[in-house]
Every structure is written in C-alpha cells, then in structure tokens.
PDB file of C-alpha atoms and ligand atoms in Angstrom:
ATOM      1  CA  UNK A   1      16.091  15.320   2.531  1.00 96.00           C
ATOM      2  CA  UNK A   2      12.448  14.865   3.389  1.00 98.00           C
ATOM      3  CA  UNK A   3      10.510  11.691   2.543  1.00 98.00           C
ATOM      4  CA  UNK A   4       6.751  11.539   2.308  1.00 98.00           C
ATOM      5  CA  UNK A   5       5.143   8.108   2.640  1.00 98.00           C
ATOM      6  CA  UNK A   6       1.498   7.469   1.773  1.00 98.00           C
ATOM      7  CA  UNK A   7      -0.115   4.726   3.855  1.00 98.00           C
ATOM      8  CA  UNK A   8      -3.570   3.269   3.417  1.00 98.00           C
ATOM      9  CA  UNK A   9      -5.722   1.655   6.088  1.00 98.00           C
ATOM     10  CA  UNK A  10      -6.908  -1.705   4.753  1.00 97.00           C
ATOM     11  CA  UNK A  11      -8.280  -5.000   6.047  1.00 97.00           C
ATOM     12  CA  UNK A  12      -5.382  -6.924   7.601  1.00 97.00           C
ATOM     13  CA  UNK A  13      -3.759  -9.287   5.087  1.00 95.00           C
ATOM     14  CA  UNK A  14      -4.382 -12.294   7.379  1.00 95.00           C
ATOM     15  CA  UNK A  15      -8.137 -11.740   7.601  1.00 95.00           C
ATOM     16  CA  UNK A  16     -10.367 -13.871   5.412  1.00 92.00           C
ATOM     17  CA  UNK A  17     -12.726 -11.245   4.047  1.00 92.00           C
ATOM     18  CA  UNK A  18     -16.503 -11.753   3.986  1.00 93.00           C
ATOM     19  CA  UNK A  19     -18.649 -10.355   1.223  1.00 95.00           C
ATOM     20  CA  UNK A  20     -21.813  -8.554   2.389  1.00 95.00           C
ATOM     21  CA  UNK A  21     -24.992 -10.565   1.727  1.00 94.00           C
ATOM     22  CA  UNK A  22     -26.240  -7.939  -0.764  1.00 95.00           C
ATOM     23  CA  UNK A  23     -22.914  -8.139  -2.725  1.00 95.00           C
ATOM     24  CA  UNK A  24     -22.394  -4.403  -2.312  1.00 93.00           C
ATOM     25  CA  UNK A  25     -18.924  -4.765  -0.819  1.00 93.00           C
ATOM     26  CA  UNK A  26     -16.796  -6.368   1.876  1.00 94.00           C
ATOM     27  CA  UNK A  27     -18.133  -6.567   5.433  1.00 94.00           C
ATOM     28  CA  UNK A  28     -15.844  -4.482   7.644  1.00 93.00           C
ATOM     29  CA  UNK A  29     -17.695  -5.076  10.928  1.00 92.00           C
ATOM     30  CA  UNK A  30     -15.231  -6.068  13.681  1.00 93.00           C
ATOM     31  CA  UNK A  31     -12.519  -6.745  11.132  1.00 96.00           C
ATOM     32  CA  UNK A  32      -8.866  -6.125  12.014  1.00 97.00           C
ATOM     33  CA  UNK A  33      -7.444  -3.235   9.998  1.00 97.00           C
ATOM     34  CA  UNK A  34      -3.739  -2.602   9.328  1.00 97.00           C
ATOM     35  CA  UNK A  35      -1.340  -0.620   7.192  1.00 98.00           C
ATOM     36  CA  UNK A  36      -1.453  -1.881   3.621  1.00 98.00           C
ATOM     37  CA  UNK A  37       1.569  -4.268   3.430  1.00 98.00           C
ATOM     38  CA  UNK A  38       3.166  -2.464   0.462  1.00 98.00           C
ATOM     39  CA  UNK A  39       2.867   0.849   2.346  1.00 98.00           C
ATOM     40  CA  UNK A  40       4.616  -0.763   5.317  1.00 98.00           C
ATOM     41  CA  UNK A  41       7.483  -1.648   2.969  1.00 98.00           C
ATOM     42  CA  UNK A  42       7.533   2.015   1.849  1.00 98.00           C
ATOM     43  CA  UNK A  43       7.767   3.168   5.491  1.00 98.00           C
ATOM     44  CA  UNK A  44      10.547   0.656   6.162  1.00 98.00           C
ATOM     45  CA  UNK A  45      12.521   1.909   3.151  1.00 98.00           C
ATOM     46  CA  UNK A  46      12.197   5.513   4.313  1.00 98.00           C
ATOM     47  CA  UNK A  47      13.352   4.486   7.809  1.00 98.00           C
ATOM     48  CA  UNK A  48      16.358   2.629   6.381  1.00 98.00           C
ATOM     49  CA  UNK A  49      17.273   5.720   4.333  1.00 98.00           C
ATOM     50  CA  UNK A  50      16.996   7.800   7.500  1.00 98.00           C
ATOM     51  CA  UNK A  51      19.233   5.371   9.369  1.00 98.00           C
ATOM     52  CA  UNK A  52      21.809   5.738   6.554  1.00 97.00           C
ATOM     53  CA  UNK A  53      21.661   9.517   6.919  1.00 97.00           C
ATOM     54  CA  UNK A  54      20.128  10.082   3.464  1.00 97.00           C
ATOM     55  CA  UNK A  55      16.707  11.115   4.757  1.00 98.00           C
ATOM     56  CA  UNK A  56      16.327  13.595   7.610  1.00 98.00           C
ATOM     57  CA  UNK A  57      12.553  13.590   8.137  1.00 98.00           C
ATOM     58  CA  UNK A  58       9.785  11.107   7.349  1.00 98.00           C
ATOM     59  CA  UNK A  59       6.233  12.386   7.026  1.00 98.00           C
ATOM     60  CA  UNK A  60       3.411   9.857   6.735  1.00 98.00           C
ATOM     61  CA  UNK A  61       0.072  10.709   5.144  1.00 98.00           C
ATOM     62  CA  UNK A  62      -3.153   8.763   5.049  1.00 98.00           C
ATOM     63  CA  UNK A  63      -6.476   9.647   3.456  1.00 98.00           C
ATOM     64  CA  UNK A  64      -9.397   8.032   5.207  1.00 97.00           C
ATOM     65  CA  UNK A  65     -11.563   7.916   8.313  1.00 97.00           C
ATOM     66  CA  UNK A  66     -10.516   9.093  11.775  1.00 98.00           C
ATOM     67  CA  UNK A  67      -9.448   5.511  12.603  1.00 97.00           C
ATOM     68  CA  UNK A  68      -6.664   5.761   9.992  1.00 98.00           C
ATOM     69  CA  UNK A  69      -4.783   7.566  12.775  1.00 98.00           C
ATOM     70  CA  UNK A  70      -4.005   4.045  14.068  1.00 98.00           C
ATOM     71  CA  UNK A  71      -2.098   3.214  10.876  1.00 98.00           C
ATOM     72  CA  UNK A  72      -0.271   6.563  10.992  1.00 98.00           C
ATOM     73  CA  UNK A  73       0.748   5.807  14.606  1.00 98.00           C
ATOM     74  CA  UNK A  74       1.918   2.330  13.523  1.00 98.00           C
ATOM     75  CA  UNK A  75       4.094   3.961  10.842  1.00 98.00           C
ATOM     76  CA  UNK A  76       5.459   6.327  13.485  1.00 98.00           C
ATOM     77  CA  UNK A  77       6.267   3.336  15.713  1.00 98.00           C
ATOM     78  CA  UNK A  78       8.338   1.985  12.806  1.00 98.00           C
ATOM     79  CA  UNK A  79      10.265   5.260  12.642  1.00 98.00           C
ATOM     80  CA  UNK A  80       8.262   7.966  10.845  1.00 98.00           C
ATOM     81  CA  UNK A  81       8.523  11.399  12.480  1.00 98.00           C
ATOM     82  CA  UNK A  82       5.253  13.085  11.758  1.00 98.00           C
ATOM     83  CA  UNK A  83       1.803  12.303  10.394  1.00 98.00           C
ATOM     84  CA  UNK A  84      -0.973  13.908   8.401  1.00 98.00           C
ATOM     85  CA  UNK A  85      -4.468  12.467   8.356  1.00 98.00           C
ATOM     86  CA  UNK A  86      -6.626  13.786   5.542  1.00 98.00           C
ATOM     87  CA  UNK A  87      -9.902  12.847   7.111  1.00 98.00           C
ATOM     88  CA  UNK A  88     -12.917  11.766   5.113  1.00 97.00           C
ATOM     89  CA  UNK A  89     -15.609   9.183   5.661  1.00 94.00           C
ATOM     90  CA  UNK A  90     -16.682   9.359   2.017  1.00 92.00           C
ATOM     91  CA  UNK A  91     -15.740   6.636  -0.400  1.00 91.00           C
ATOM     92  CA  UNK A  92     -12.752   8.023  -2.271  1.00 94.00           C
ATOM     93  CA  UNK A  93     -11.331   7.047  -5.646  1.00 95.00           C
ATOM     94  CA  UNK A  94      -7.691   6.696  -6.753  1.00 96.00           C
ATOM     95  CA  UNK A  95      -7.732   9.986  -8.689  1.00 97.00           C
ATOM     96  CA  UNK A  96      -9.130  11.916  -5.725  1.00 97.00           C
ATOM     97  CA  UNK A  97      -6.478  10.391  -3.419  1.00 98.00           C
ATOM     98  CA  UNK A  98      -3.765  11.293  -5.955  1.00 98.00           C
ATOM     99  CA  UNK A  99      -5.054  14.885  -6.127  1.00 98.00           C
ATOM    100  CA  UNK A 100      -4.957  15.158  -2.321  1.00 98.00           C
ATOM    101  CA  UNK A 101      -1.432  13.703  -2.236  1.00 98.00           C
ATOM    102  CA  UNK A 102      -0.396  16.266  -4.857  1.00 98.00           C
ATOM    103  CA  UNK A 103      -1.603  18.980  -2.470  1.00 98.00           C
ATOM    104  CA  UNK A 104       0.351  17.394   0.391  1.00 98.00           C
ATOM    105  CA  UNK A 105       3.497  17.203  -1.768  1.00 98.00           C
ATOM    106  CA  UNK A 106       3.134  20.873  -2.729  1.00 98.00           C
ATOM    107  CA  UNK A 107       2.774  21.852   0.927  1.00 98.00           C
ATOM    108  CA  UNK A 108       5.527  19.575   2.302  1.00 98.00           C
ATOM    109  CA  UNK A 109       7.997  19.663  -0.625  1.00 98.00           C
ATOM    110  CA  UNK A 110       9.525  16.190  -0.051  1.00 98.00           C
ATOM    111  CA  UNK A 111      12.310  14.986  -2.342  1.00 98.00           C
ATOM    112  CA  UNK A 112      11.267  11.337  -2.058  1.00 98.00           C
ATOM    113  CA  UNK A 113       7.643  10.288  -2.313  1.00 98.00           C
ATOM    114  CA  UNK A 114       7.081   6.654  -1.423  1.00 98.00           C
ATOM    115  CA  UNK A 115       3.888   4.677  -1.956  1.00 98.00           C
ATOM    116  CA  UNK A 116       2.967   1.027  -2.074  1.00 98.00           C
ATOM    117  CA  UNK A 117       2.619  -0.461  -5.557  1.00 98.00           C
ATOM    118  CA  UNK A 118      -0.983  -1.287  -4.743  1.00 97.00           C
ATOM    119  CA  UNK A 119      -3.491  -1.378  -1.944  1.00 97.00           C
ATOM    120  CA  UNK A 120      -4.570  -4.940  -1.182  1.00 96.00           C
ATOM    121  CA  UNK A 121      -8.222  -3.982  -0.668  1.00 94.00           C
ATOM    122  CA  UNK A 122      -9.110  -2.868  -4.184  1.00 92.00           C
ATOM    123  CA  UNK A 123      -5.858  -3.801  -5.996  1.00 94.00           C
ATOM    124  CA  UNK A 124      -6.016  -0.586  -8.032  1.00 95.00           C
ATOM    125  CA  UNK A 125      -2.298  -0.020  -8.639  1.00 97.00           C
ATOM    126  CA  UNK A 126      -3.085   3.534  -9.758  1.00 98.00           C
ATOM    127  CA  UNK A 127      -2.366   6.173  -7.122  1.00 98.00           C
ATOM    128  CA  UNK A 128       1.444   6.340  -7.524  1.00 98.00           C
ATOM    129  CA  UNK A 129       1.207   6.578 -11.289  1.00 98.00           C
ATOM    130  CA  UNK A 130      -1.555   9.197 -11.152  1.00 98.00           C
ATOM    131  CA  UNK A 131       0.412  11.240  -8.625  1.00 98.00           C
ATOM    132  CA  UNK A 132       3.482  11.089 -10.891  1.00 98.00           C
ATOM    133  CA  UNK A 133       1.414  12.408 -13.783  1.00 98.00           C
ATOM    134  CA  UNK A 134      -0.267  15.163 -11.723  1.00 98.00           C
ATOM    135  CA  UNK A 135       3.090  16.371 -10.379  1.00 98.00           C
ATOM    136  CA  UNK A 136       4.984  15.910 -13.635  1.00 98.00           C
ATOM    137  CA  UNK A 137       7.510  13.916 -11.573  1.00 97.00           C
ATOM    138  CA  UNK A 138       9.491  10.833 -12.569  1.00 97.00           C
ATOM    139  CA  UNK A 139       8.258   7.543 -11.185  1.00 97.00           C
ATOM    140  CA  UNK A 140       9.973   4.258 -10.435  1.00 98.00           C
ATOM    141  CA  UNK A 141       7.213   1.738  -9.872  1.00 97.00           C
ATOM    142  CA  UNK A 142       7.483  -1.825  -8.465  1.00 97.00           C
ATOM    143  CA  UNK A 143      10.800  -1.015  -6.786  1.00 98.00           C
ATOM    144  CA  UNK A 144      12.953  -3.884  -5.523  1.00 97.00           C
ATOM    145  CA  UNK A 145      15.997  -1.694  -4.845  1.00 98.00           C
ATOM    146  CA  UNK A 146      16.377   2.033  -4.203  1.00 98.00           C
ATOM    147  CA  UNK A 147      19.694   3.922  -4.264  1.00 98.00           C
ATOM    148  CA  UNK A 148      19.692   7.647  -3.608  1.00 97.00           C
ATOM    149  CA  UNK A 149      22.716   9.504  -4.934  1.00 93.00           C
ATOM    150  CA  UNK A 150      22.768  13.286  -4.703  1.00 87.00           C
ATOM    151  CA  UNK A 151      19.839  14.738  -6.603  1.00 94.00           C
ATOM    152  CA  UNK A 152      19.057  11.411  -8.282  1.00 97.00           C
ATOM    153  CA  UNK A 153      17.601   8.087  -7.300  1.00 98.00           C
ATOM    154  CA  UNK A 154      18.184   4.764  -9.030  1.00 98.00           C
ATOM    155  CA  UNK A 155      15.255   2.407  -8.797  1.00 98.00           C
ATOM    156  CA  UNK A 156      15.485  -1.244  -9.772  1.00 98.00           C
ATOM    157  CA  UNK A 157      12.076  -2.368 -10.937  1.00 97.00           C
ATOM    158  CA  UNK A 158      10.602  -5.848 -11.056  1.00 90.00           C
ATOM    159  CA  UNK A 159       9.298  -6.261 -14.583  1.00 91.00           C
ATOM    160  CA  UNK A 160       8.106  -9.375 -16.416  1.00 90.00           C
ATOM    161  CA  UNK A 161      11.081 -11.634 -16.998  1.00 89.00           C
ATOM    162  CA  UNK A 162      13.700  -9.565 -15.184  1.00 92.00           C
ATOM    163  CA  UNK A 163      14.816  -6.329 -13.614  1.00 95.00           C
ATOM    164  CA  UNK A 164      14.998  -2.831 -15.042  1.00 97.00           C
ATOM    165  CA  UNK A 165      16.948   0.001 -13.423  1.00 98.00           C
ATOM    166  CA  UNK A 166      15.811   3.571 -13.993  1.00 97.00           C
ATOM    167  CA  UNK A 167      17.347   6.817 -12.795  1.00 98.00           C
ATOM    168  CA  UNK A 168      15.034   9.593 -11.679  1.00 98.00           C
ATOM    169  CA  UNK A 169      15.694  13.222 -10.863  1.00 97.00           C
ATOM    170  CA  UNK A 170      14.384  14.193  -7.427  1.00 98.00           C
ATOM    171  CA  UNK A 171      11.683  14.913  -6.393  1.00 97.00           C
ATOM    172  CA  UNK A 172      10.478  11.533  -7.576  1.00 98.00           C
ATOM    173  CA  UNK A 173       7.817   8.932  -6.879  1.00 98.00           C
ATOM    174  CA  UNK A 174       8.716   5.389  -5.892  1.00 98.00           C
ATOM    175  CA  UNK A 175       6.200   2.584  -5.491  1.00 98.00           C
ATOM    176  CA  UNK A 176       7.360  -0.440  -3.550  1.00 98.00           C
ATOM    177  CA  UNK A 177       7.274  -4.108  -4.502  1.00 97.00           C
ATOM    178  CA  UNK A 178       7.357  -7.063  -2.130  1.00 96.00           C
ATOM    179  CA  UNK A 179      11.071  -7.802  -2.325  1.00 95.00           C
ATOM    180  CA  UNK A 180      12.329  -4.274  -1.565  1.00 97.00           C
ATOM    181  CA  UNK A 181      12.742  -5.055   2.128  1.00 98.00           C
ATOM    182  CA  UNK A 182      11.246  -6.904   5.062  1.00 98.00           C
ATOM    183  CA  UNK A 183       9.607  -4.437   7.453  1.00 98.00           C
ATOM    184  CA  UNK A 184      10.712  -4.587  11.084  1.00 97.00           C
ATOM    185  CA  UNK A 185       8.393  -5.178  14.009  1.00 96.00           C
ATOM    186  CA  UNK A 186       7.738  -2.109  16.097  1.00 96.00           C
ATOM    187  CA  UNK A 187       9.424  -2.290  19.519  1.00 96.00           C
ATOM    188  CA  UNK A 188       7.223  -1.487  22.519  1.00 96.00           C
ATOM    189  CA  UNK A 189       9.174   1.674  23.521  1.00 97.00           C
ATOM    190  CA  UNK A 190       8.771   2.953  19.942  1.00 97.00           C
ATOM    191  CA  UNK A 191       5.019   2.270  20.068  1.00 97.00           C
ATOM    192  CA  UNK A 192       4.888   4.417  23.226  1.00 97.00           C
ATOM    193  CA  UNK A 193       7.035   7.160  21.657  1.00 97.00           C
ATOM    194  CA  UNK A 194       4.826   7.179  18.552  1.00 97.00           C
ATOM    195  CA  UNK A 195       1.871   8.334  20.663  1.00 97.00           C
ATOM    196  CA  UNK A 196       3.620  11.628  21.284  1.00 97.00           C
ATOM    197  CA  UNK A 197       4.693  12.358  17.722  1.00 98.00           C
ATOM    198  CA  UNK A 198       2.863  15.211  15.917  1.00 98.00           C
ATOM    199  CA  UNK A 199      -0.192  14.262  13.864  1.00 98.00           C
ATOM    200  CA  UNK A 200      -2.086  16.960  11.910  1.00 98.00           C
ATOM    201  CA  UNK A 201      -5.625  16.493  10.712  1.00 98.00           C
ATOM    202  CA  UNK A 202      -6.687  18.038   7.421  1.00 98.00           C
ATOM    203  CA  UNK A 203      -9.652  17.679   5.095  1.00 97.00           C
ATOM    204  CA  UNK A 204      -9.749  17.037   1.342  1.00 97.00           C
ATOM    205  CA  UNK A 205     -11.072  20.603   0.976  1.00 97.00           C
ATOM    206  CA  UNK A 206      -7.806  21.920   2.493  1.00 98.00           C
ATOM    207  CA  UNK A 207      -6.187  20.662  -0.713  1.00 97.00           C
ATOM    208  CA  UNK A 208      -9.003  21.872  -2.966  1.00 97.00           C
ATOM    209  CA  UNK A 209     -10.340  18.335  -3.517  1.00 96.00           C
ATOM    210  CA  UNK A 210     -13.908  17.095  -3.199  1.00 93.00           C
ATOM    211  CA  UNK A 211     -13.898  13.573  -1.740  1.00 90.00           C
ATOM    212  CA  UNK A 212     -15.837  11.045  -3.798  1.00 89.00           C
ATOM    213  CA  UNK A 213     -15.289   8.736  -6.707  1.00 91.00           C
ATOM    214  CA  UNK A 214     -16.251   8.494 -10.342  1.00 90.00           C
ATOM    215  CA  UNK A 215     -16.437   4.714 -10.029  1.00 91.00           C
ATOM    216  CA  UNK A 216     -19.514   2.821  -8.933  1.00 91.00           C
ATOM    217  CA  UNK A 217     -19.019  -0.671  -7.517  1.00 91.00           C
ATOM    218  CA  UNK A 218     -21.630  -2.760  -9.277  1.00 95.00           C
ATOM    219  CA  UNK A 219     -21.058  -6.062  -7.512  1.00 95.00           C
ATOM    220  CA  UNK A 220     -18.582  -7.781  -5.224  1.00 95.00           C
ATOM    221  CA  UNK A 221     -18.414 -11.583  -5.247  1.00 94.00           C
ATOM    222  CA  UNK A 222     -16.369 -14.074  -3.271  1.00 90.00           C
ATOM    223  CA  UNK A 223     -14.173 -16.385  -5.366  1.00 87.00           C
ATOM    224  CA  UNK A 224     -15.787 -19.672  -6.316  1.00 87.00           C
ATOM    225  CA  UNK A 225     -15.326 -22.366  -3.648  1.00 85.00           C
ATOM    226  CA  UNK A 226     -12.651 -24.872  -4.626  1.00 85.00           C
ATOM    227  CA  UNK A 227     -13.563 -28.548  -4.363  1.00 84.00           C
ATOM    228  CA  UNK A 228     -11.528 -30.573  -1.899  1.00 86.00           C
ATOM    229  CA  UNK A 229      -8.732 -32.536  -3.594  1.00 87.00           C
ATOM    230  CA  UNK A 230      -8.359 -36.321  -3.618  1.00 87.00           C
ATOM    231  CA  UNK A 231      -5.222 -38.339  -3.093  1.00 92.00           C
ATOM    232  CA  UNK A 232      -4.582 -41.045  -5.661  1.00 93.00           C
ATOM    233  CA  UNK A 233      -2.702 -44.236  -4.882  1.00 95.00           C
ATOM    234  CA  UNK A 234      -0.962 -44.804  -8.207  1.00 96.00           C
ATOM    235  CA  UNK A 235      -0.045 -43.187 -11.498  1.00 96.00           C
ATOM    236  CA  UNK A 236      -2.538 -45.497 -13.220  1.00 95.00           C
ATOM    237  CA  UNK A 237      -5.346 -44.203 -10.998  1.00 94.00           C
ATOM    238  CA  UNK A 238      -4.265 -40.613 -11.716  1.00 95.00           C
ATOM    239  CA  UNK A 239      -4.300 -41.214 -15.470  1.00 95.00           C
ATOM    240  CA  UNK A 240      -7.690 -42.930 -15.202  1.00 94.00           C
ATOM    241  CA  UNK A 241      -9.163 -39.963 -13.280  1.00 92.00           C
ATOM    242  CA  UNK A 242      -7.671 -37.369 -15.617  1.00 93.00           C
ATOM    243  CA  UNK A 243      -9.102 -39.269 -18.589  1.00 94.00           C
ATOM    244  CA  UNK A 244     -12.533 -40.267 -17.342  1.00 93.00           C
ATOM    245  CA  UNK A 245     -13.423 -37.786 -14.546  1.00 89.00           C
ATOM    246  CA  UNK A 246     -11.631 -34.537 -15.367  1.00 87.00           C
ATOM    247  CA  UNK A 247     -11.598 -35.404 -19.087  1.00 90.00           C
ATOM    248  CA  UNK A 248      -8.441 -33.348 -19.643  1.00 90.00           C
ATOM    249  CA  UNK A 249      -6.375 -35.998 -21.429  1.00 87.00           C
TER     250      UNK A 249
HETATM  251  P1  AMP B   1      -3.763   1.848  -5.156  1.00 66.07           P
HETATM  252  O1  AMP B   1      -3.400   2.619  -6.389  1.00 66.07           O
HETATM  253  O2  AMP B   1      -5.091   2.254  -4.578  1.00 66.07           O
HETATM  254  O3  AMP B   1      -3.655   0.358  -5.354  1.00 66.07           O
HETATM  255  O4  AMP B   1      -2.712   2.249  -4.029  1.00 66.07           O
HETATM  256  C1  AMP B   1      -1.317   2.376  -4.262  1.00 66.07           C
HETATM  257  C2  AMP B   1      -0.675   3.136  -3.133  1.00 66.07           C
HETATM  258  O5  AMP B   1      -1.229   4.463  -3.080  1.00 66.07           O
HETATM  259  C3  AMP B   1      -0.913   2.583  -1.722  1.00 66.07           C
HETATM  260  O6  AMP B   1      -0.015   1.547  -1.411  1.00 66.07           O
HETATM  261  C4  AMP B   1      -0.660   3.842  -0.891  1.00 66.07           C
HETATM  262  O7  AMP B   1       0.726   4.092  -0.755  1.00 66.07           O
HETATM  263  C5  AMP B   1      -1.290   4.936  -1.754  1.00 66.07           C
HETATM  264  N1  AMP B   1      -2.706   5.133  -1.350  1.00 66.07           N
HETATM  265  C6  AMP B   1      -3.828   4.626  -1.926  1.00 66.07           C
HETATM  266  N2  AMP B   1      -4.928   5.016  -1.255  1.00 66.07           N
HETATM  267  C7  AMP B   1      -4.490   5.776  -0.211  1.00 66.07           C
HETATM  268  C8  AMP B   1      -5.118   6.459   0.864  1.00 66.07           C
HETATM  269  N3  AMP B   1      -6.448   6.443   1.014  1.00 66.07           N
HETATM  270  N4  AMP B   1      -4.345   7.129   1.745  1.00 66.07           N
HETATM  271  C9  AMP B   1      -2.994   7.155   1.600  1.00 66.07           C
HETATM  272  N5  AMP B   1      -2.342   6.534   0.611  1.00 66.07           N
HETATM  273  C10 AMP B   1      -3.066   5.855  -0.282  1.00 66.07           C
END
C-alpha cells in the first residue's frame, strides 16, 4: 500500500525564535529550518511500516517555498521514496494547505495519509482534521500506536487521562503524537541516495487552489521574561517570602 506523508518546513525546534521589532511575525533571517518534529515522526512511522512490508511506497509532500525541498530530501534520507513540492511563496492558511493535500491524495490515491498532529511554528493543529473532513475519510489524531491490518488501521490515541483506540477503514488519516516513535538519524549514504530520488514540483493552481489565507496575524509577541529565581536557605525563609513577598499564603 502507498503512504503519503505531509511534512512542513518550520524553524528548527532548538532555535530560540526572535520576534520582529514591528511585532508582525517571527524573524526568519539566517534561522535554521527543519522538518516539523511531528512530521518527522510521521515519516518514521511510514518507514517502519515499509520495513515491515505493510507499505510499499512512501510519498512525501510539502507546501511551501522552493527551500522546502531541503525538508523533502531529509524525509527521503530517512526512507521516503519520492517527493512532491507544492511551491508557493505566499502565506498559506491551514484550509488552503488541506485543500492542496486533498488534491494530492486524489492524484496519488494513498491508503495511509500521515501528518503531524501540529506544526510547531503556528501550533494550529488543524490540517489533518480539515483534510479528513474534505476527503470524508476517517481520522485517528494524536496517534501513539498504529496497527495496520488488511483494509483497516487501529490507532491508539493519546486523550486526556488515558488512551483511546479507534479502528478506521482505509484510506484514512493519521496524525502523529510525540510518543508514537523516536525518529532515526539519517545515515550519510542515505543522505547521498536521497539526492537522486524523484522530486516533482507543482503549484497550488495544479490542484485548483489559490494560495493565501483568510487569517490576518494582528500581532506576535514574545512570552514575558521570567524573573530569575532565588535559592532559600530554610523552610522558614521560604514561608516568610511566600507570605510577605509573593503574598500567596
Ligand atoms: P497544523 O494543522 O498547521 O498544526 O499542521 C498539522 C500537520 O499538517 C503538520 O504536522 C503537517 O503534517 C501538515 N502540514 C501543515 N502545513 C503543511 C505544509 N505547508 N506542507 C505540508 N504539510 C503541512
């Protein structure tokens, strides 16, 4: 069966982001970009399913600027077979991405469609769910375990206070949570091999979608600076500070 994995190019998780002075967004100048960590988990899961013989081909898709090719190549170095870049330099909203992915699904006809549960740049947590609705497909979100069995997939989901297992008829959407797996590091020979794997470039218009967004970012602010902590020498001093300085007891 074919698996389609959607990967987003985002600021690397280890970078401390800087807000632009005019508060219009995050400054991306000279910032390291990577595959969104949850998307990397989705790629890893597809690769593991391929290693088990369940999946026969892994196609990776990214919607974004030309540079998103780097993240597609990284996914190929992890084991994906083929890539599709839907190139746009326009700001693009979750619904527009979901509509493009619907077009890709209709063209590629994958049985498994894997996405991250959320992109760590805007924390939307929307694209997988929107895609499920647009396709009329079942969705197992926040997956911590995936078991494919014939034409069905069982997805164990991390929900508040426990785990829920759902069974979906394929083709189905799965969005990955942190504990699903630990992605491997790409080996150097695989990084070299990835350079030769096929990568198609498309445009949103190829899928009948106009890039853009119905959302306007009004303001982006850095979190308030936290004051440095103090070490107290005794419980008495702690109680005194809580009472008279913090005034919480
Ligand atoms: P979000 O709903 O934006 O938090 O993103 C959830 C998931 O949707 C991500 O982890 C990706 O798998 C997918 N996704 C979001 N934006 C894009 C994009 N521009 N290109 C490819 N996949 C995307």
